mmCIF file of C-alpha atoms in Angstrom:
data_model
loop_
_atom_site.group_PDB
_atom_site.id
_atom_site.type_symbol
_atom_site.label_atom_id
_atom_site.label_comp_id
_atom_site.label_asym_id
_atom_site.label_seq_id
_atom_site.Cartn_x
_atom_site.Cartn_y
_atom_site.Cartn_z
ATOM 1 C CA UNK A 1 -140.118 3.224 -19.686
ATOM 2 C CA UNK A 2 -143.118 1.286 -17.995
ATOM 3 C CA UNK A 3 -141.675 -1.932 -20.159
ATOM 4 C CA UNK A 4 -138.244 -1.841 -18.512
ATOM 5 C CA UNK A 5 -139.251 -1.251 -15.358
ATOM 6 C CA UNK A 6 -141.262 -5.276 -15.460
ATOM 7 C CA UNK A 7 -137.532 -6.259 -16.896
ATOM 8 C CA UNK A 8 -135.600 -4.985 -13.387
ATOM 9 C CA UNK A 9 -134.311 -7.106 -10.764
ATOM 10 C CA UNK A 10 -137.053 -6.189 -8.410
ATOM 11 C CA UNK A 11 -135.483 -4.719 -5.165
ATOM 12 C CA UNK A 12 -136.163 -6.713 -1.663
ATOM 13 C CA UNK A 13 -136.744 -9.916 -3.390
ATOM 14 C CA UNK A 14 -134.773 -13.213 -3.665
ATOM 15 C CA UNK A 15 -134.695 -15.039 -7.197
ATOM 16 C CA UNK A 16 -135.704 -18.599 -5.731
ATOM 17 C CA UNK A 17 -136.676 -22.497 -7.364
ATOM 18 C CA UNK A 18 -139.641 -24.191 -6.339
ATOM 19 C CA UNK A 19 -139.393 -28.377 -6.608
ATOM 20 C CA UNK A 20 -142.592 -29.619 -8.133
ATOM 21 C CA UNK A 21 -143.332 -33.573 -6.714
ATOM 22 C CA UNK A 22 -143.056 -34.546 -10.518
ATOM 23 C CA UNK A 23 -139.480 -33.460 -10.245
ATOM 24 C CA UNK A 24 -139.515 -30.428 -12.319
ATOM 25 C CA UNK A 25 -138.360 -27.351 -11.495
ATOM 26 C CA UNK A 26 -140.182 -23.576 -11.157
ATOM 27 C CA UNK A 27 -138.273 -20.310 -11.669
ATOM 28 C CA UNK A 28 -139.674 -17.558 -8.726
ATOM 29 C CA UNK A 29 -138.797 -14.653 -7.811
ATOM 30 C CA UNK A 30 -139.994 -14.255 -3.005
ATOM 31 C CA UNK A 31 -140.437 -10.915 -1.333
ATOM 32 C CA UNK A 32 -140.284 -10.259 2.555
ATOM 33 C CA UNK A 33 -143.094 -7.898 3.545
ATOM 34 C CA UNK A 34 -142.448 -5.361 5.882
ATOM 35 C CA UNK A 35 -142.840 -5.752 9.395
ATOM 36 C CA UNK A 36 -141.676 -9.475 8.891
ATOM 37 C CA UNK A 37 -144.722 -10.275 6.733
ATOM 38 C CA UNK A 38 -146.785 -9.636 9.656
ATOM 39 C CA UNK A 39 -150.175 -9.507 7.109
ATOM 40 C CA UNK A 40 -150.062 -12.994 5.288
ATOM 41 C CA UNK A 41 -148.173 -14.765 2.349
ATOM 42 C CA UNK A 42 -149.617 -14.046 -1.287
ATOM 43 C CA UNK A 43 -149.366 -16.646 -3.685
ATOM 44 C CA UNK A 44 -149.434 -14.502 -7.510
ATOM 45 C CA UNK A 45 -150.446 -16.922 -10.001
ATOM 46 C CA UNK A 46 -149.836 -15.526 -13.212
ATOM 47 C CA UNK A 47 -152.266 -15.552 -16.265
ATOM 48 C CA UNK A 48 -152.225 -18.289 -19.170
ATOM 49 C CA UNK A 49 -148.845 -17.961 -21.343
ATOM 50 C CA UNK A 50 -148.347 -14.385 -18.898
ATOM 51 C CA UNK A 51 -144.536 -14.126 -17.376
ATOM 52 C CA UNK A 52 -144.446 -13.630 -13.760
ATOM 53 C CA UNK A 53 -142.776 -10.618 -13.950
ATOM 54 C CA UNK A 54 -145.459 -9.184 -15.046
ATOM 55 C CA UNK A 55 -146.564 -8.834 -11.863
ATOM 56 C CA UNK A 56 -143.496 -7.847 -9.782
ATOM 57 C CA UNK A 57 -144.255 -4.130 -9.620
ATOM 58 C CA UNK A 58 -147.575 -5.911 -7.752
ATOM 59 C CA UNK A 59 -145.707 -7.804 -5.327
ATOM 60 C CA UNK A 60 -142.789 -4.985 -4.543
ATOM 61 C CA UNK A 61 -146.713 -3.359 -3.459
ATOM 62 C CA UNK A 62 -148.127 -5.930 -1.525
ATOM 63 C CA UNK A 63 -144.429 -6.856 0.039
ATOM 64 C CA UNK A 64 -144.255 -3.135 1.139
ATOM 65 C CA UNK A 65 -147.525 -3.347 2.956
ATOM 66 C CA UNK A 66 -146.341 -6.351 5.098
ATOM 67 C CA UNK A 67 -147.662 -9.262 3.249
ATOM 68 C CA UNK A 68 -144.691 -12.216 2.321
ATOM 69 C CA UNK A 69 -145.170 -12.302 -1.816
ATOM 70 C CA UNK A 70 -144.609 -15.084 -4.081
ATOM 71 C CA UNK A 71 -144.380 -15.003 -8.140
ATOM 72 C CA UNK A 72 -143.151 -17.906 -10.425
ATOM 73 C CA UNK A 73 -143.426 -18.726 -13.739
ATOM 74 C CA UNK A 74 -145.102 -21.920 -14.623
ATOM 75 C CA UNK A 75 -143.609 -25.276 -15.842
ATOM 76 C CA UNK A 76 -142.616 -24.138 -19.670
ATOM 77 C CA UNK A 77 -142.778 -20.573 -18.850
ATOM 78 C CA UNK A 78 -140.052 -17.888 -18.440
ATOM 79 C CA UNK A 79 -137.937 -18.637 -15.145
ATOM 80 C CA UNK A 80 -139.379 -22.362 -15.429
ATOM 81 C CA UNK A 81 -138.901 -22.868 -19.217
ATOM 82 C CA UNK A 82 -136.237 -26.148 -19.942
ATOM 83 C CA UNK A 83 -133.069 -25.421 -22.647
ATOM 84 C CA UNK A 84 -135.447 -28.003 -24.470
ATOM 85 C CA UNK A 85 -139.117 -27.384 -24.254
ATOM 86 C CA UNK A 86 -139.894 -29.842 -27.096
ATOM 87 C CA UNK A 87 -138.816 -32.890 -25.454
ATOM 88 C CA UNK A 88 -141.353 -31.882 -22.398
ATOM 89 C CA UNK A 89 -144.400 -33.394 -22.018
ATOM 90 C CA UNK A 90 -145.857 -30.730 -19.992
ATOM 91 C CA UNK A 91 -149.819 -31.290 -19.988
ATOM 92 C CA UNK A 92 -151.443 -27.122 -19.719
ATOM 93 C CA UNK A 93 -153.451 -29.030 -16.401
ATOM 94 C CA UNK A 94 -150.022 -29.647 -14.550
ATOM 95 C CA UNK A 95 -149.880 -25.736 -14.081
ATOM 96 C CA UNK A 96 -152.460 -25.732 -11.280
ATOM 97 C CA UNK A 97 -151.915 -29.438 -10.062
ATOM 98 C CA UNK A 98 -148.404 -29.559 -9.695
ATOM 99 C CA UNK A 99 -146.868 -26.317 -10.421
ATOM 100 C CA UNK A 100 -149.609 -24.600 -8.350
ATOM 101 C CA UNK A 101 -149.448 -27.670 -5.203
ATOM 102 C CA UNK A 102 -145.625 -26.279 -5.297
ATOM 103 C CA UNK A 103 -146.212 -22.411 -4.847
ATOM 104 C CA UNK A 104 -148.525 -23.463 -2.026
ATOM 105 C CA UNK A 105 -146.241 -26.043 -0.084
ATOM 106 C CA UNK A 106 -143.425 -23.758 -0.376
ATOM 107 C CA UNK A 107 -145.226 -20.807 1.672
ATOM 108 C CA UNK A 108 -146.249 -23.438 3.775
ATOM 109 C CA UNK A 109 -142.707 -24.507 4.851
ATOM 110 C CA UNK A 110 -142.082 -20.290 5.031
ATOM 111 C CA UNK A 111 -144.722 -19.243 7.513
ATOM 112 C CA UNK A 112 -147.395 -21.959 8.629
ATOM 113 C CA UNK A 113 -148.550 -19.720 11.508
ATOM 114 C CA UNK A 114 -149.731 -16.975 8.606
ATOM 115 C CA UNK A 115 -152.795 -16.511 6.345
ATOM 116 C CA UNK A 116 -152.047 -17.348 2.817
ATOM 117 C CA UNK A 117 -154.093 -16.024 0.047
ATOM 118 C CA UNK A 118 -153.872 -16.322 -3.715
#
């Protein structure tokens, strides 16, 4: 049961894209917080070769106790994977200079008057 429940739609949360500057494209999954996110934006970075969903049961938590949560997949990976992944030339780097840079400037444009942690 605990594996279908990572495999669910989470509820309260919008399935979103984040543009990366190098014109690639993240798959992410945003959750409002209660209280409008009155705590702070998370940024979840997931582990090496780990799907974000992983982590949604984490953010449906963190989005319940008023913090604005973010999860995405990273360039290759899951909601961000391309129908052709050999004819990438995705360098295991560009997850935390571009693909992380994106995360970041998207909760930016969401809520600049709020903390943001990762």
């Amino acid at each position: 049961m605990h594996d279908n429940v990572l495999h669910l739609k989470p509820i309260g949360c919008e399935e979103i894209t984040i543009p990366c500057k190098d014109g690639v494209v993240l798959g992410g999954h945003l959750w409002r917080g209660a209280d409008n996110g009155r705590c702070g934006q998370v940024i979840i970075n997931p582990a090496t070769g780990v799907l974000a969903r992983y982590y949604h049961r984490y953010a449906q938590f963190l989005a319940g106790r008023g913090f604005d949560v973010l999860t995405y997949d990273y360039r290759g990976i899951g909601a961000s994977r391309p129908a052709d992944l050999k004819a990438c030339d995705y360098l295991w780097r560009d997850w935390g200079e571009k693909d992380f840079d994106a995360a970041v400037r998207l909760m930016h444009e969401e809520r600049r008057q709020r903390p943001l942690l990762v």
